[in-house]
Short mmCIF file of C-alpha atoms in Angstrom, two decimals:
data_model
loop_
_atom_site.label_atom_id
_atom_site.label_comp_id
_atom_site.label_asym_id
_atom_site.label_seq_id
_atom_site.Cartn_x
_atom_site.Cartn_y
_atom_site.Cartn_z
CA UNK A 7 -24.21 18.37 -24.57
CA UNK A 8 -23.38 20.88 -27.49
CA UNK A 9 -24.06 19.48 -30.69
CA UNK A 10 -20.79 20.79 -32.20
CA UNK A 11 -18.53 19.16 -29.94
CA UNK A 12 -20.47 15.71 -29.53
CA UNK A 13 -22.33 14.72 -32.31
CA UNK A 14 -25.33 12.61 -32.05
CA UNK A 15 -24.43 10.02 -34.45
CA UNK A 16 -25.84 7.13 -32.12
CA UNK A 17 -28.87 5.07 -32.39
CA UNK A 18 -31.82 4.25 -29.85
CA UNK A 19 -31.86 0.83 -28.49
CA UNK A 20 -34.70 -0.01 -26.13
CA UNK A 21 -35.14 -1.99 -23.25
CA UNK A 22 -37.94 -4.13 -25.43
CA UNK A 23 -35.19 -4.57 -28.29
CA UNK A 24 -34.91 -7.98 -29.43
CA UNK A 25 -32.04 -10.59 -29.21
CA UNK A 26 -29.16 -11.01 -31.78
CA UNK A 27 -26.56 -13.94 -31.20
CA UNK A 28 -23.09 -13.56 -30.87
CA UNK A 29 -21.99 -11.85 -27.57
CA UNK A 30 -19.16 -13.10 -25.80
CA UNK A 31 -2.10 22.23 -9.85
CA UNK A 32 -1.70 24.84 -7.01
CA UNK A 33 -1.30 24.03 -3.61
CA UNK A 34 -4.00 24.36 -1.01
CA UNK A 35 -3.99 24.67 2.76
CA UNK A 36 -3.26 21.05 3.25
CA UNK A 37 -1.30 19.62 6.52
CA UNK A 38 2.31 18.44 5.87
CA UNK A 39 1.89 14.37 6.23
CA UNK A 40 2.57 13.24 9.47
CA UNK A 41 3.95 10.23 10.24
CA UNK A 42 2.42 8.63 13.02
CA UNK A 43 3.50 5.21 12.60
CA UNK A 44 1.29 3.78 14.55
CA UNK A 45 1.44 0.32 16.03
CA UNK A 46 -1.63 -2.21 14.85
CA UNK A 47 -3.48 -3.74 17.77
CA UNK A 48 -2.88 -7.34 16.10
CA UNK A 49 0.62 -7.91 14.87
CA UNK A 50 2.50 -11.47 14.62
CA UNK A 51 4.33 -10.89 17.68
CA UNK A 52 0.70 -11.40 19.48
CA UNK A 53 -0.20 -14.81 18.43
CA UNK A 54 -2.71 -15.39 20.96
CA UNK A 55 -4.77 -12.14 20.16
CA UNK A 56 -4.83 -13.00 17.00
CA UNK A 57 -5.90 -16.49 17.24
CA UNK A 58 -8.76 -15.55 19.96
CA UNK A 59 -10.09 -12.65 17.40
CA UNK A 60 -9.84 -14.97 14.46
CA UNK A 61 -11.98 -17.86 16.37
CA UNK A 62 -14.38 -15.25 17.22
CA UNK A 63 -14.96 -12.93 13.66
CA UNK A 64 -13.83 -15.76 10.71
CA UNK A 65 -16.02 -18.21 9.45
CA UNK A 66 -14.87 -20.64 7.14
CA UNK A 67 -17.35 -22.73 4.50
CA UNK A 68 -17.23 -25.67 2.53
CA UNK A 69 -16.52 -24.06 -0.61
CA UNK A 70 -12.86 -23.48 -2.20
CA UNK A 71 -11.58 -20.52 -3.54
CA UNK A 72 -8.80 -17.74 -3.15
CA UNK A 73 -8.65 -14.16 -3.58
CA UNK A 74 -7.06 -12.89 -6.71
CA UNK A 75 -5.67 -9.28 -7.45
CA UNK A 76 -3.91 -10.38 -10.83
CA UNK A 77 -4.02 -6.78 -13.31
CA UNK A 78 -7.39 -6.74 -15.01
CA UNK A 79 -6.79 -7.89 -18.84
CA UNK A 80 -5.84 -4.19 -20.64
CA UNK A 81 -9.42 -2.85 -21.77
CA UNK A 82 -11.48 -4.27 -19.70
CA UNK A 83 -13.58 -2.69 -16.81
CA UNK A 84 -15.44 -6.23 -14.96
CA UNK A 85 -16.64 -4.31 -12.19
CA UNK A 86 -17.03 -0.72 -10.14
CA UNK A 87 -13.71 0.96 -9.46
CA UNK A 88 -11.95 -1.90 -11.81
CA UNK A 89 -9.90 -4.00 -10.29
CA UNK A 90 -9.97 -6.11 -7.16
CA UNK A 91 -7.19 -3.18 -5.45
CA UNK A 92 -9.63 -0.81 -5.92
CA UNK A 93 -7.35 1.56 -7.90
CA UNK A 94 -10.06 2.81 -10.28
CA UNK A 95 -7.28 2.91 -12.97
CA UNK A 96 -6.37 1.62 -16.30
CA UNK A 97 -4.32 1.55 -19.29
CA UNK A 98 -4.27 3.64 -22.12
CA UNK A 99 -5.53 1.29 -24.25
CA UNK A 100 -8.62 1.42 -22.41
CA UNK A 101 -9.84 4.84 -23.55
CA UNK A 102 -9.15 8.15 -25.30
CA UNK A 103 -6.48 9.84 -24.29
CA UNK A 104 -6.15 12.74 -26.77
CA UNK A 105 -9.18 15.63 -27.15
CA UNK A 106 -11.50 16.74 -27.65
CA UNK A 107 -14.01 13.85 -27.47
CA UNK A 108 -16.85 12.96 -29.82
CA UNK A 109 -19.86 11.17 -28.79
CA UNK A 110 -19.65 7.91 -30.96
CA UNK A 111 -22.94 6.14 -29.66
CA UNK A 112 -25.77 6.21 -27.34
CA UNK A 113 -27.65 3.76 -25.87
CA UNK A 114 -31.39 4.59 -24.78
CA UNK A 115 -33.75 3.06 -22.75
CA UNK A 116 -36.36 5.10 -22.69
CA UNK A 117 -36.89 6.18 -18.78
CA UNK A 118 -35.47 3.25 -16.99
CA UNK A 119 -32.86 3.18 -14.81
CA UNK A 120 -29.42 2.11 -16.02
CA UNK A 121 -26.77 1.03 -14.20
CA UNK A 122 -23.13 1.24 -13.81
CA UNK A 123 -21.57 -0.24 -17.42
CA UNK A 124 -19.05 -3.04 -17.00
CA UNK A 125 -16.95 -4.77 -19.47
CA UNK A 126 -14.64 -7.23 -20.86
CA UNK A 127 -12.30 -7.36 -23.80
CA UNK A 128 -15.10 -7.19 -26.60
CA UNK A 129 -18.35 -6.37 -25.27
CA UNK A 130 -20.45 -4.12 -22.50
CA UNK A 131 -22.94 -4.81 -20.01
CA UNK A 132 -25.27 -2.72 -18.71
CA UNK A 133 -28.71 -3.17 -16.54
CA UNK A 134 -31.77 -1.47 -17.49
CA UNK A 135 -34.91 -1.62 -15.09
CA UNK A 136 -38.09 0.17 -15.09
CA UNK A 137 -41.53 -1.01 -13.69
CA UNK A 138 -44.77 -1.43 -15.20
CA UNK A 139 -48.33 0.22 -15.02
CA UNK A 140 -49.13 -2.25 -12.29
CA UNK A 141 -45.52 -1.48 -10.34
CA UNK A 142 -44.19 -4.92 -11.41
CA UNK A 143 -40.68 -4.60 -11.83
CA UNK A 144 -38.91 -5.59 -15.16
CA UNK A 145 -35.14 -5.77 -15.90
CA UNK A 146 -33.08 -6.29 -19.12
CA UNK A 147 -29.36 -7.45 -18.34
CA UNK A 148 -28.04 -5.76 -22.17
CA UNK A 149 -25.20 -7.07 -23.99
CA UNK A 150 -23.78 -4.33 -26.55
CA UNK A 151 -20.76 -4.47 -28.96
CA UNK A 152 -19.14 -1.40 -29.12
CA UNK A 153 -17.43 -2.04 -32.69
CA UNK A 154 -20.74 -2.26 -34.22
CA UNK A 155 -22.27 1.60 -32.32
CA UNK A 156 -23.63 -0.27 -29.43
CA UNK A 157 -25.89 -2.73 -31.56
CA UNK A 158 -27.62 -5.26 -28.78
CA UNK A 159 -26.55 -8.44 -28.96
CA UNK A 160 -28.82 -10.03 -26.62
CA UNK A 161 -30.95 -9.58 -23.70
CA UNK A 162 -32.07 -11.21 -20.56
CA UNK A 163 -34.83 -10.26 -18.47
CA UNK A 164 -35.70 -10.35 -14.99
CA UNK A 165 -38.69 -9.57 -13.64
CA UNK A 166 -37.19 -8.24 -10.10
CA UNK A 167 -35.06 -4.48 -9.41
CA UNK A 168 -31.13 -4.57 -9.91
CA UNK A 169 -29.67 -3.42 -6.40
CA UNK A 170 -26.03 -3.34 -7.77
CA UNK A 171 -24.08 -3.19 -11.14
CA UNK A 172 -23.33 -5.82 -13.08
CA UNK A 173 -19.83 -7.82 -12.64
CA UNK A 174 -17.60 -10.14 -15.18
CA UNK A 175 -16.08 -12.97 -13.76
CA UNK A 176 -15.17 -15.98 -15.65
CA UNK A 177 -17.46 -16.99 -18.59
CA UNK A 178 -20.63 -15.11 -17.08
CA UNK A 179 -22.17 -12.23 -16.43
CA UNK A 180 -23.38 -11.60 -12.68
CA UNK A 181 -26.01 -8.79 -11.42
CA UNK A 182 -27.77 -9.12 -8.02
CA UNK A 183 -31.30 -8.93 -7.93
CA UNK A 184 -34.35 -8.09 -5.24
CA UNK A 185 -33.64 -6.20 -1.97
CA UNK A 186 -31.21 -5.06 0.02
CA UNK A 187 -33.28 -8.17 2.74
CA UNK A 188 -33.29 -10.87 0.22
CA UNK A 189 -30.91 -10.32 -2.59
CA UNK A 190 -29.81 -13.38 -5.05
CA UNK A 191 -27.12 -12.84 -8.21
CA UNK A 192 -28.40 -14.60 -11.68
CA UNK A 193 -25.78 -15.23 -13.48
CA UNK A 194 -25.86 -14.98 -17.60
CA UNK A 195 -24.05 -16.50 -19.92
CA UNK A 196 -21.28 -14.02 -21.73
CA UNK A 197 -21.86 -15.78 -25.07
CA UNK A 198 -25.50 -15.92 -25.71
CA UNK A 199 -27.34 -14.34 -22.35
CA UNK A 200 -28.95 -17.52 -21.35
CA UNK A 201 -29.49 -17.81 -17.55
CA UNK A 202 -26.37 -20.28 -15.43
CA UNK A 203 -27.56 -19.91 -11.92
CA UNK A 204 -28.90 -18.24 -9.46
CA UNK A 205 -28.40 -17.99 -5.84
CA UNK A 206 -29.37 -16.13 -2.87
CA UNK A 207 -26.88 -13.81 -0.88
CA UNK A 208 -26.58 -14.12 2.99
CA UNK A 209 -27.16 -11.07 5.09
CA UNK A 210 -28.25 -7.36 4.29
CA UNK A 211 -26.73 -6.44 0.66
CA UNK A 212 -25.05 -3.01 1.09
CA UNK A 213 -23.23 -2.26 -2.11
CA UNK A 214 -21.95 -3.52 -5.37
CA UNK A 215 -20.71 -7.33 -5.83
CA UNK A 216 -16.46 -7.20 -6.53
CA UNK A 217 -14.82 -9.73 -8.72
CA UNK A 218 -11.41 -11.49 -7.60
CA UNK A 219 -10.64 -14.29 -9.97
CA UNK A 220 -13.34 -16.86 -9.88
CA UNK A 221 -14.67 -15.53 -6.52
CA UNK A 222 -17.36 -13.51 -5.41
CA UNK A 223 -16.70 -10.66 -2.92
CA UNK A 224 -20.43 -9.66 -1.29
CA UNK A 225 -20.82 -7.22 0.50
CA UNK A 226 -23.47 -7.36 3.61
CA UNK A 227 -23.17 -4.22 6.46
CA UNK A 228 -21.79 -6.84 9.00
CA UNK A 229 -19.66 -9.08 6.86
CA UNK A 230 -17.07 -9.29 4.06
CA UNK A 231 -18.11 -12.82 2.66
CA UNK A 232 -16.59 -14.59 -0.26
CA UNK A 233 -18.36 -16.72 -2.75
CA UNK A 234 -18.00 -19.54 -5.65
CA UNK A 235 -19.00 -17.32 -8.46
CA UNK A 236 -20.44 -20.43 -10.28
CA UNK A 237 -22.37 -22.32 -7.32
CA UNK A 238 -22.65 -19.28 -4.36
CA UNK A 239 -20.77 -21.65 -2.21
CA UNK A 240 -19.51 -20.04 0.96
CA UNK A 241 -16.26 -20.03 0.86
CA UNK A 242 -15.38 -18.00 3.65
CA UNK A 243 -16.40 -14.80 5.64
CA UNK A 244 -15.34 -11.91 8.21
CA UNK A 245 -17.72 -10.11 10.69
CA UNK A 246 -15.67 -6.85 12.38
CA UNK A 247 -18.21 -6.91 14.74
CA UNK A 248 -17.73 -10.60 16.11
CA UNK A 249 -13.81 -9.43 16.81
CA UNK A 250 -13.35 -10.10 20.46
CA UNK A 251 -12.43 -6.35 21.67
CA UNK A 252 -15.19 -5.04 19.84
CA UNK A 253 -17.35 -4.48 22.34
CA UNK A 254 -19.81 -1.43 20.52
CA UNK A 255 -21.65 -2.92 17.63
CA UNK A 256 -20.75 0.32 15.10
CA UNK A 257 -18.58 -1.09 12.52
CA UNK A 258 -20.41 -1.12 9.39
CA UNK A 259 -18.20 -2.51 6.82
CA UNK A 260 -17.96 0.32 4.34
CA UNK A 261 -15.20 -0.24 2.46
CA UNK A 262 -13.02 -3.15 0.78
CA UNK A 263 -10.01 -4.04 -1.32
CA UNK A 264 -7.59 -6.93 -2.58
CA UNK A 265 -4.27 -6.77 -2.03
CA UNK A 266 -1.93 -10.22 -2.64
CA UNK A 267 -3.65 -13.19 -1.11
CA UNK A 268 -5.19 -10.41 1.22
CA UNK A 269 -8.46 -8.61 2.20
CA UNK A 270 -8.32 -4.97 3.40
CA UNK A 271 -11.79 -4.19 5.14
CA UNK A 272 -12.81 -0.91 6.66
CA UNK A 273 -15.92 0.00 8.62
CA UNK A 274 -17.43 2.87 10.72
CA UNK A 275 -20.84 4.15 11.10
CA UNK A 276 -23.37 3.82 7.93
CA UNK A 277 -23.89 6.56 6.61
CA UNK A 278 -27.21 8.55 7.69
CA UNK A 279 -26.60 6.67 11.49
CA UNK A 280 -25.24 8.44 14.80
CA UNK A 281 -21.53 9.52 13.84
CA UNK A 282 -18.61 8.90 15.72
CA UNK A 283 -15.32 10.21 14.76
CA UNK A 284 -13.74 6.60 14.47
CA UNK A 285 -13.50 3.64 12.02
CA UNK A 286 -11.14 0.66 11.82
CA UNK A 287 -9.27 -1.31 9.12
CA UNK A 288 -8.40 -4.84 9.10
CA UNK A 289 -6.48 -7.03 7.22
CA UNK A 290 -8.06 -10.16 6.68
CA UNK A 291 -5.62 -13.49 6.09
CA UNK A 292 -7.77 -16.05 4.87
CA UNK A 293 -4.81 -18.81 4.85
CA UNK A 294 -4.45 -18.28 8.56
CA UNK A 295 -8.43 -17.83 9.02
CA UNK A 296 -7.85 -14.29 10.58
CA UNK A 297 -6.78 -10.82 11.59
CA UNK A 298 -3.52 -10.01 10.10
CA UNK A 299 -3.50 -6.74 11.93
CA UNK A 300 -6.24 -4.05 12.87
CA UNK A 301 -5.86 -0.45 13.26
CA UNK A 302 -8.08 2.31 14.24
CA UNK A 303 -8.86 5.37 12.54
CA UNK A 304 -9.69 8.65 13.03
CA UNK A 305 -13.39 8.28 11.48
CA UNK A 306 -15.14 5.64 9.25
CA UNK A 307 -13.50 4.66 6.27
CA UNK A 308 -14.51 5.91 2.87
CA UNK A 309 -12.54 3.99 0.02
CA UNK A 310 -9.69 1.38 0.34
CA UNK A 311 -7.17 0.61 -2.15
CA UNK A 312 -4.14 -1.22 -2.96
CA UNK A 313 -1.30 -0.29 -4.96
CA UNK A 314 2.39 0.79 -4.94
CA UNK A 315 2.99 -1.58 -1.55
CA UNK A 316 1.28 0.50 0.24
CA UNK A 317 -3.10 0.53 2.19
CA UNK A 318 -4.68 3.51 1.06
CA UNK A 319 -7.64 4.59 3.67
CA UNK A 320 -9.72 7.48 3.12
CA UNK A 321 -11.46 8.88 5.77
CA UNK A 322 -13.64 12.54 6.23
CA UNK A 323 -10.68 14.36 7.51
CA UNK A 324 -8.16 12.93 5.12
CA UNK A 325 -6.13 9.98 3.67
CA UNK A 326 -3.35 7.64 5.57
CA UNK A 327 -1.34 4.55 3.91
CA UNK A 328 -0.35 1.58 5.73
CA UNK A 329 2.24 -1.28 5.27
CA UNK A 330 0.10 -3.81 3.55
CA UNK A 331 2.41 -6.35 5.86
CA UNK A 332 2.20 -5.44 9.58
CA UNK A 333 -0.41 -2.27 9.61
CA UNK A 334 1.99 0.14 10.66
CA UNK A 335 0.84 3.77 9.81
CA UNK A 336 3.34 5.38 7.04
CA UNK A 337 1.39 8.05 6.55
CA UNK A 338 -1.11 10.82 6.93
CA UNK A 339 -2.68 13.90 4.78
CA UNK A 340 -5.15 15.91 6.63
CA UNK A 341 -8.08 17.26 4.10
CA UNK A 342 -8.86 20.90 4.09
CA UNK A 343 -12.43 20.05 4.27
CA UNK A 344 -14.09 16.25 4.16
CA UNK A 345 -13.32 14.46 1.64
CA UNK A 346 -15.69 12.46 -0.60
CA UNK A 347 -16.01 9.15 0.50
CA UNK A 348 -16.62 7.51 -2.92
CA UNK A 349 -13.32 9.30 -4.66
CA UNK A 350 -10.23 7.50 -4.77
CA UNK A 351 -8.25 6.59 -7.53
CA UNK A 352 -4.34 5.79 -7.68
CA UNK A 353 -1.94 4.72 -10.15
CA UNK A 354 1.61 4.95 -10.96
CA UNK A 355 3.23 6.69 -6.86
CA UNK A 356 -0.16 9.11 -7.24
CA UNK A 357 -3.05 8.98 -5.45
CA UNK A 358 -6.34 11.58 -6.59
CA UNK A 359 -8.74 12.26 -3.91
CA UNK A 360 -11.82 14.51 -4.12
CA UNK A 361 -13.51 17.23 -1.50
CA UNK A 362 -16.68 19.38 -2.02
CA UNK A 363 -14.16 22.08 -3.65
CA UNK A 364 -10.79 20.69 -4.49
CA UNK A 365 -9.02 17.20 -6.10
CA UNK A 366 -6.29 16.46 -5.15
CA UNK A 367 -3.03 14.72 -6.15
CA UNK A 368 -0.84 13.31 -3.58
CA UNK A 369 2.56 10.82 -3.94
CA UNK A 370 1.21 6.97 -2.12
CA UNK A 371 4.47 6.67 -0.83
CA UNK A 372 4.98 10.05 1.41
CA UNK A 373 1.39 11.46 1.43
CA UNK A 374 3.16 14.53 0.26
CA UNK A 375 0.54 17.01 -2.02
CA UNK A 376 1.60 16.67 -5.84
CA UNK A 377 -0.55 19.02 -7.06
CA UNK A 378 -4.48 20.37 -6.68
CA UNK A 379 -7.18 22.22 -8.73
CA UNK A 380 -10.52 24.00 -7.60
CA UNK A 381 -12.90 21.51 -8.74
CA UNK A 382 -16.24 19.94 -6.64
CA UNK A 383 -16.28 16.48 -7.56
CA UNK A 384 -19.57 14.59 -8.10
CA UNK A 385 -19.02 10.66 -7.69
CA UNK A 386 -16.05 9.00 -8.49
CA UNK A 387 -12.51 9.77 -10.76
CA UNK A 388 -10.91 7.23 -12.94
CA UNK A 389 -7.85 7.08 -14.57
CA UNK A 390 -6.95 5.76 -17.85
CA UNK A 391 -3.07 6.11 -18.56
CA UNK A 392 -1.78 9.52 -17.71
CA UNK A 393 -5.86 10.88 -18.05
CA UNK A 394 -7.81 11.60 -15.30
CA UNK A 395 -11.40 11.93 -15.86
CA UNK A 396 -13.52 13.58 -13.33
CA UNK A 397 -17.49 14.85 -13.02
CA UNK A 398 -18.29 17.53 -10.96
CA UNK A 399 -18.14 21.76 -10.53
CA UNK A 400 -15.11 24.81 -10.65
CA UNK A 401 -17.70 26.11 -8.44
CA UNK A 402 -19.65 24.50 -5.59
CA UNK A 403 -22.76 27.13 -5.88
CA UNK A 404 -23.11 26.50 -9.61
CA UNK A 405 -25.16 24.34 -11.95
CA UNK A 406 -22.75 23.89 -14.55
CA UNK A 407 -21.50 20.62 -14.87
CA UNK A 408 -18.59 19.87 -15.90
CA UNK A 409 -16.57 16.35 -17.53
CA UNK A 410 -12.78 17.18 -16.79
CA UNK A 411 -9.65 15.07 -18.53
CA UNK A 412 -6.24 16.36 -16.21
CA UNK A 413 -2.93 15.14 -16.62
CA UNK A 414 -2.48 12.62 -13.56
CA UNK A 415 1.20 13.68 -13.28
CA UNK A 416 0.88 17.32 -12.70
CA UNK A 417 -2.92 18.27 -12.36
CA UNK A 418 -2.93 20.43 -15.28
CA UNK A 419 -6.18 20.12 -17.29
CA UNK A 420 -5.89 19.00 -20.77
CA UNK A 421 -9.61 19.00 -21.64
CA UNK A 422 -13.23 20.34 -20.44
CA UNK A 423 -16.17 19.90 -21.43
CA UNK A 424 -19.43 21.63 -20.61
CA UNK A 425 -22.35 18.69 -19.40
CA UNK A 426 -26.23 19.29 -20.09
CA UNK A 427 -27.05 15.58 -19.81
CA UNK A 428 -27.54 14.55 -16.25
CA UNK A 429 -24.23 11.92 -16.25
CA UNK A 430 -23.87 10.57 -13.22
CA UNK A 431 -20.72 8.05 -13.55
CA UNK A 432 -17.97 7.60 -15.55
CA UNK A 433 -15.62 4.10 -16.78
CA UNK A 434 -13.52 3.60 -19.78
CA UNK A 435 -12.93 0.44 -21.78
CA UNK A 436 -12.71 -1.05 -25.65
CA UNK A 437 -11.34 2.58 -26.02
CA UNK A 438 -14.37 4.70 -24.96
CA UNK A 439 -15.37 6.46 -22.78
CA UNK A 440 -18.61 5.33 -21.22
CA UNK A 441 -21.26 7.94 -19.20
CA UNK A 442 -24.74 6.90 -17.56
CA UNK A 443 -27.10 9.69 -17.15
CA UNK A 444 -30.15 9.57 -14.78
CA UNK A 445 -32.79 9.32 -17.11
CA UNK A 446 -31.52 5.82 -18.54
CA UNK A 447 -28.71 6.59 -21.25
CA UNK A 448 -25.44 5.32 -22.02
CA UNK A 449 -22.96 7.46 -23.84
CA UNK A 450 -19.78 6.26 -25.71
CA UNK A 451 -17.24 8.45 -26.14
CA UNK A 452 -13.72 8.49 -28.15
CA UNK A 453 -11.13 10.99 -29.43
CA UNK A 454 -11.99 13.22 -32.57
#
């Protein structure tokens, strides 16, 4: 990055550092929305479906606990795309809002991996992991407090490979561990990084563990299974493939969010498998041990959120919301060309999507265009206030990399910044801004 906009005033911490105590627009061709209102295959006025598909796809353990999409505590980030709803959004109090930036600290660790950076009120976590002459894997689970540029608090190591980012729930600090065949989550300490528990995870891991109150949400390709984030105790679980009219064995959960009491789940193909140009989403009632309602899309589903009373689905050809209550299809914006399926980000009536050349801004309760800019986003957005931050390219044939701060309202940039570190993901919290890179660094950055 140019030295004269952010200054290297960090400091290198390694993953063999040692342990200190203490850590607790303009418009594009887009399709006018249609509204298809569609009519979900499982509604209350078909009790018996319901019930048979619910027998057939729920499973119900011994352990108790209920979803939770309370607002994440203002500067916090506990896990990827924030908040159970999958919004991907924050308050301003979360990050820098005014520009340019300055790069405050930098964490190093030497050429290990690092992963996704979580965080609550005080402190960050981060996982680095490298392996050893002999291939032996070794992991360090960091603690760092911001207020003091990034100084470790502690560390815990692990001698196995981090398949996911870290999550906070509760009073600990949970990372899964091993393969995507035989995961298990250890779970640290917040306060001093000694080691709770550990417990193995069910199933093929697929993605990232979520955080909904004191619950687990893991994510296998063939169910959505909650946890006891303190014991691993099944609480309860949802296969789409065990519903009783799903007679093809294609849907791949993909996709999640929290919405009430509720789970929003959305599958299609895996990606890199045989396509077909369909995908479903269900809403999950665990109080009733079922299918709420089910509808199916027009291809597999990309990202899922909830917010503004309304489902938010993306899928390759565009983005549809849905009555969180009874399915029923409010909306539809075609894409102009497939859209990324790990972009979605919504807060305050606007939702920002992301294609190969455009982002774009569109109102969640209409699916009417708000505004768009050329720009090729890499990853995911996030918002922080009225900021949106975004990775990616002004032009899809270029190397230039660029780290973009719009106004969420209107689309109009406030802010760009030329990248020559290779920053691969984006979150805000403790008012920074935090950046891995793929040769093992963590940036902080806040407002000149």
């Amino acid at each position: 990055m140019p030295r004269d906009t952010f200054t290297r005033r960090g400091w290198l911490a390694t993953i063999a550092a040692g342990v200190t105590a203490g850590c607790g627009g303009r418009s594009v061709s887009t399709s006018t929305p249609t509204d298809r209102r569609s009519t979900p295959t499982s509604t209350a006025a078909a009790a018996d479906e319901v019930t048979a598909e619910a027998s057939a796809s729920f499973e119900r353990g011994p352990g108790n606990c209920a979803l939770d999409s309370a607002p994440i505590a203002d500067g916090t980030w506990p896990m990827p795309h924030h908040d159970p709803a999958g919004t991907n959004a924050a308050s301003e109090a979360n990050g820098p809002t005014s520009f340019p930036l300055n790069e405050r600290w930098t964490m190093s660790a030497l050429e290990s991996q690092v992963t996704f950076p979580v965080s609550d009120e005080k402190y960050v976590y981060a996982v680095a992991a490298n392996a050893d002459a002999e291939g032996v894997p070794n992991s360090a689970l960091l603690c760092h407090d911001p207020r003091r540029n990034g100084e470790i608090q502690w560390r815990h190591t692990v001698d196995a490979t981090p398949i996911g980012p870290p999550v906070v729930a509760d009073d600990a600090v949970y990372v899964p561990f091993g393969t995507r065949e035989d995961a298990r989550v250890v779970a640290v300490d917040r306060d001093d990084g000694t080691a709770l528990t550990e417990y193995a995870l069910p199933g093929r891991f697929v993605g990232g563990l979520a955080t909904a109150g004191t619950s687990l949400v893991v994510p296998t390709d063939r169910s959505y299974r909650v946890v006891d984030a303190r014991t691993g105790g099944h609480c309860w679980s949802f296969s789409p493939n065990d519903v009783s009219e799903a007679t093809r064995r294609d849907r791949t959960i993909r996709a999640a969010a929290v919405g009430g009491e509720m789970a929003y789940v959305g599958t299609g193909y895996p990606d890199g498998a045989p396509t077909a140009d369909t995908g479903h989403l269900y809403a999950v009632d665990p109080s009733v041990s079922g299918i709420q309602w089910h509808v199916e899309l027009g291809g597999p589903v990309g990202r899922l959120a909830v917010a503004d009373g309304v489902v938010l689905a993306t899928t390759g050809h565009g983005v549809s919301g849905f009555d969180p209550e009874d399915g029923t299809r409010l909306w539809t914006a075609a894409a102009d060309s497939a859209v990324r399926p790990a972009t979605l980000a919504v807060t305050d009536g606007i939702a920002v999507y992301g294609t190969r050349r455009t982002l774009h801004g569109i109102d969640t309760g209409t699916g009417e265009m708000r505004w768009s800019f050329t720009f090729g986003v890499r990853g995911d957005v996030i918002l922080v206030g009225d900021v949106l931050f975004a990775i990616g390219r002004t032009d899809p044939t270029a190397q230039r990399i660029l780290l973009v701060a719009a106004d969420v309202e209107s689309g109009r940039r406030r802010w760009q910044q030329e990248i020559y570190d290779p920053i691969v993901d984006v979150m805000a919290a403790n008012g920074y801004l935090y950046a891995t890179t793929t040769d093992g660094r963590l940036f902080a950055f806040t407002s000149i």
